[in-house]
Amino acid sequence: AQTVTQSQPEMSVQEAETVTLSCTYDTSESDYYLFWYKQPPSRQMILVIRQEAYKQQNATENRFSVNFQKAAKSFSLKISDSQLGDAAMYFCAYRGWGTGNQFYFGTGTSLTVIP
Amino acid sequence: KAGVTQTPRYLIKTRGQQVTLSCSPISGHRSVSWYQQTPGQGLQFLFEYFSETQRNKGNFPGRFSGRQFSNSRSEMNVSTLELGDSALYLCASSLGPTRETEAFFGQGTRLTVV
């Protein structure tokens, strides 16, 4: 089964600074999607960014970008110009062909933004 | 348009009882998936429904069941509740049952078993 590992249970960043959240995964598939979801205290999972494994270009969404290293099976999230509203749990997730339509989630990283 | 609606938001049940949770997907979405979120196990896949058919099931005991109606609304049922069933249950909806389609999550139902 696919596994997703987030080795940083907690991270903190000063407002306006940059922070990088790490994620590694294990799979034997060659085509899959990777995601970063944000879960604020409201509990609703919100899609931050997604990356298709076949696309070599790293995805970006405004202040959010990823560093996708397929060979290393690494998928980190960089948040630039951090804002107070970025404080949340961040989950890395995998979705592939052989897994049906289900997500495999990491254990999450709790991000604190310090004013 | 309205997002994914899960009801109720909070629920307290006694061990041994059964419970039914409801999920109304975004209008036009026909795929609904359920996840259990606990501090110890994280987010775990329960099952997925598309056009009233269960397409995929996670590794949960038979006490956990679900169904989907013709209007795409879905319910999940847990019978003979155990303390360990206390969790946040999240529902996700998407247009179709493929990994390319974006999944939208509801705010979840917080179930506490006492």
Coordinates of C-alpha atoms in Angstrom, one line a residue:
Chain A
A1 CA 0.0 0.0 0.0
Q2 CA 1.0 3.5 -0.6
T3 CA 2.4 5.4 2.4
V4 CA 2.9 9.1 2.9
T5 CA 5.2 10.5 5.6
Q6 CA 5.3 13.9 7.1
S7 CA 8.3 14.0 9.5
Q8 CA 7.6 17.4 11.0
P9 CA 4.6 17.3 13.4
E10 CA 5.0 21.0 14.2
M11 CA 6.5 24.0 12.4
S12 CA 6.5 27.7 13.1
V13 CA 7.2 30.7 11.0
Q14 CA 7.4 34.4 11.5
E15 CA 4.8 36.4 9.6
A16 CA 6.0 37.4 6.2
E17 CA 8.8 34.8 6.2
T18 CA 9.0 31.6 4.2
V19 CA 8.5 28.1 5.5
T20 CA 8.9 24.7 3.9
L21 CA 6.9 21.6 4.9
S22 CA 8.3 18.2 4.0
C23 CA 6.6 15.1 2.6
T24 CA 7.8 11.8 1.3
Y25 CA 5.8 9.0 -0.1
D26 CA 6.3 5.4 -1.2
T27 CA 4.7 4.0 -4.3
S28 CA 5.4 1.6 -7.2
E29 CA 3.1 3.5 -9.5
S30 CA 4.5 5.9 -12.2
D31 CA 1.4 8.0 -12.6
Y32 CA -0.3 9.6 -9.7
Y33 CA -1.3 12.9 -8.1
L34 CA 0.0 14.6 -5.0
F35 CA -1.8 17.1 -3.0
W36 CA -1.4 19.5 -0.1
Y37 CA -4.5 20.1 1.9
K38 CA -4.9 22.7 4.7
Q39 CA -7.2 22.0 7.7
P40 CA -7.9 25.1 9.8
P41 CA -9.7 24.9 13.2
S42 CA -13.0 24.9 11.2
R43 CA -12.0 21.3 10.3
Q44 CA -12.8 21.7 6.6
M45 CA -10.0 20.3 4.4
I46 CA -9.1 22.9 1.8
L47 CA -7.0 22.1 -1.3
V48 CA -3.8 24.2 -1.4
I49 CA -2.0 22.8 -4.4
R50 CA -1.8 19.6 -6.5
Q51 CA 0.9 18.1 -8.7
E52 CA 0.6 15.4 -11.4
A53 CA 3.5 13.1 -11.3
Y54 CA 4.0 13.2 -15.1
K55 CA 4.4 17.0 -15.1
Q56 CA 8.0 17.9 -14.4
Q57 CA 7.2 21.5 -13.8
N58 CA 6.6 22.3 -10.1
A59 CA 3.1 23.5 -9.3
T60 CA 2.5 27.0 -7.9
E61 CA -0.5 28.8 -6.6
N62 CA 0.2 32.4 -5.6
R63 CA 2.3 32.2 -2.4
F64 CA 2.3 28.4 -2.4
S65 CA 4.7 26.3 -4.4
V66 CA 6.0 22.7 -4.4
N67 CA 9.3 21.1 -4.9
F68 CA 8.5 17.8 -6.5
Q69 CA 11.3 15.3 -6.8
K70 CA 9.9 12.2 -8.4
A71 CA 13.0 10.0 -8.2
A72 CA 13.4 10.8 -4.5
K73 CA 9.6 10.5 -3.9
S74 CA 9.6 13.9 -2.2
F75 CA 7.0 16.6 -2.3
S76 CA 7.6 19.6 -0.2
L77 CA 5.4 22.7 0.2
K78 CA 6.9 26.2 0.3
I79 CA 4.8 29.0 1.8
S80 CA 6.1 32.4 1.0
D81 CA 5.2 35.7 2.7
S82 CA 3.5 33.7 5.5
Q83 CA 0.2 35.2 6.8
L84 CA -1.6 34.7 10.0
G85 CA -4.4 32.9 8.1
D86 CA -1.9 30.3 7.0
A87 CA -1.9 28.8 10.5
A88 CA -3.4 25.3 10.2
M89 CA -2.7 21.6 9.9
Y90 CA -1.3 20.8 6.6
F91 CA -1.7 17.3 5.1
C92 CA 0.2 15.8 2.2
A93 CA -1.8 13.3 0.2
Y94 CA -1.4 10.8 -2.6
R95 CA -3.9 9.5 -5.1
G96 CA -3.0 6.9 -7.7
W97 CA -4.4 4.6 -10.3
G98 CA -4.2 1.4 -8.3
T99 CA -5.6 2.9 -5.2
G100 CA -9.1 3.5 -6.6
N101 CA -10.1 7.1 -6.0
Q102 CA -9.0 7.2 -2.4
F103 CA -6.5 9.6 -0.8
Y104 CA -3.6 8.4 1.3
F105 CA -2.8 11.1 3.8
G106 CA 0.2 11.9 5.8
T107 CA 0.0 12.5 9.6
G108 CA 0.0 16.2 9.1
T109 CA 2.1 19.2 10.1
S110 CA 0.8 21.8 12.5
L111 CA 1.9 25.3 11.3
T112 CA 2.0 28.2 13.7
V113 CA 2.5 31.7 12.3
I114 CA 4.1 34.1 14.8
P115 CA 3.0 37.8 14.4
Chain B
K1 CA -22.9 27.3 -5.1
A2 CA -23.3 25.4 -1.8
G3 CA -20.4 23.3 -0.5
V4 CA -20.4 19.8 0.9
T5 CA -22.9 19.6 3.8
Q6 CA -22.5 17.1 6.6
T7 CA -25.0 16.6 9.3
P8 CA -25.0 16.6 12.2
R9 CA -21.9 18.6 13.1
Y10 CA -21.6 17.0 16.5
L11 CA -22.9 13.8 18.0
I12 CA -22.6 12.0 21.3
K13 CA -23.6 8.4 21.5
T14 CA -23.3 5.6 24.0
R15 CA -21.2 2.5 23.5
G16 CA -23.3 -0.2 21.8
Q17 CA -25.7 2.2 20.0
Q18 CA -25.7 2.8 16.3
V19 CA -25.4 6.1 14.4
T20 CA -26.1 7.5 11.0
L21 CA -24.2 10.4 9.5
S22 CA -25.3 12.3 6.4
C23 CA -23.4 13.9 3.6
S24 CA -24.9 16.1 0.8
P25 CA -22.4 16.6 -2.0
I26 CA -22.0 19.7 -4.1
S27 CA -24.8 19.9 -6.7
G28 CA -23.8 17.9 -9.8
H29 CA -21.2 15.8 -8.0
R30 CA -21.9 12.1 -8.1
S31 CA -18.9 10.7 -6.2
V32 CA -18.8 10.7 -2.4
S33 CA -16.0 9.4 -0.2
W34 CA -15.8 9.0 3.6
Y35 CA -12.8 9.3 5.8
Q36 CA -12.3 8.8 9.5
Q37 CA -9.9 11.2 11.3
T38 CA -8.4 10.4 14.7
P39 CA -5.4 11.7 16.6
G40 CA -3.9 8.2 16.7
Q41 CA -4.6 6.8 13.2
G42 CA -4.8 10.1 11.2
L43 CA -7.0 10.2 8.1
Q44 CA -8.2 6.8 7.0
F45 CA -10.4 5.9 4.0
L46 CA -13.7 4.3 4.7
F47 CA -15.5 3.9 1.4
E48 CA -16.4 5.6 -1.9
Y49 CA -19.7 5.7 -3.7
F50 CA -20.5 6.7 -7.3
S51 CA -23.9 6.5 -8.8
E52 CA -25.3 4.6 -5.8
T53 CA -22.7 1.9 -6.1
Q54 CA -19.9 1.3 -3.6
R55 CA -16.7 1.4 -5.7
N56 CA -14.1 1.0 -3.0
K57 CA -13.9 0.1 0.6
G58 CA -11.2 0.7 3.2
N59 CA -10.0 -1.6 5.9
F60 CA -12.8 -1.2 8.5
P61 CA -15.0 -3.8 10.2
G62 CA -18.4 -4.6 8.9
R63 CA -20.0 -2.4 11.5
F64 CA -19.2 0.5 9.2
S65 CA -21.5 0.7 6.2
G66 CA -22.8 3.2 3.8
R67 CA -25.0 3.9 1.0
Q68 CA -25.7 6.5 -1.7
F69 CA -29.1 7.7 -2.9
S70 CA -30.2 8.6 -6.4
N71 CA -29.7 12.3 -5.6
S72 CA -26.1 11.5 -4.7
R73 CA -26.6 12.2 -1.0
S74 CA -24.8 9.6 1.1
E75 CA -25.1 8.2 4.5
M76 CA -22.8 6.1 6.6
N77 CA -23.8 4.0 9.5
V78 CA -21.9 2.6 12.4
S79 CA -23.5 -0.1 14.4
T80 CA -22.6 -1.4 17.9
L81 CA -20.5 1.7 18.6
E82 CA -17.2 1.3 20.4
L83 CA -15.2 3.9 22.2
G84 CA -12.6 3.8 19.5
D85 CA -15.1 5.0 17.0
S86 CA -14.9 8.5 18.4
A87 CA -13.5 10.5 15.6
L88 CA -14.1 13.3 13.0
Y89 CA -15.8 11.8 10.0
L90 CA -15.2 13.7 6.8
C91 CA -17.0 13.4 3.6
A92 CA -15.6 14.4 0.2
S93 CA -17.5 15.0 -3.0
S94 CA -16.2 15.1 -6.6
L95 CA -17.7 15.2 -10.1
G96 CA -16.7 11.7 -10.8
P97 CA -14.8 8.7 -9.5
T98 CA -11.4 9.5 -11.0
R99 CA -8.3 10.8 -9.4
E100 CA -8.1 13.8 -11.7
T101 CA -11.2 15.3 -10.4
E102 CA -10.9 17.7 -7.5
A103 CA -12.3 16.5 -4.2
F104 CA -14.2 19.0 -1.9
F105 CA -14.5 18.2 1.8
G106 CA -17.2 19.0 4.2
Q107 CA -16.6 20.3 7.7
G108 CA -17.1 16.8 9.2
T109 CA -19.2 15.3 11.9
R110 CA -17.5 15.0 15.3
L111 CA -18.7 11.7 16.9
T112 CA -18.0 11.1 20.5
V113 CA -18.8 7.6 21.9
V114 CA -19.1 7.5 25.7

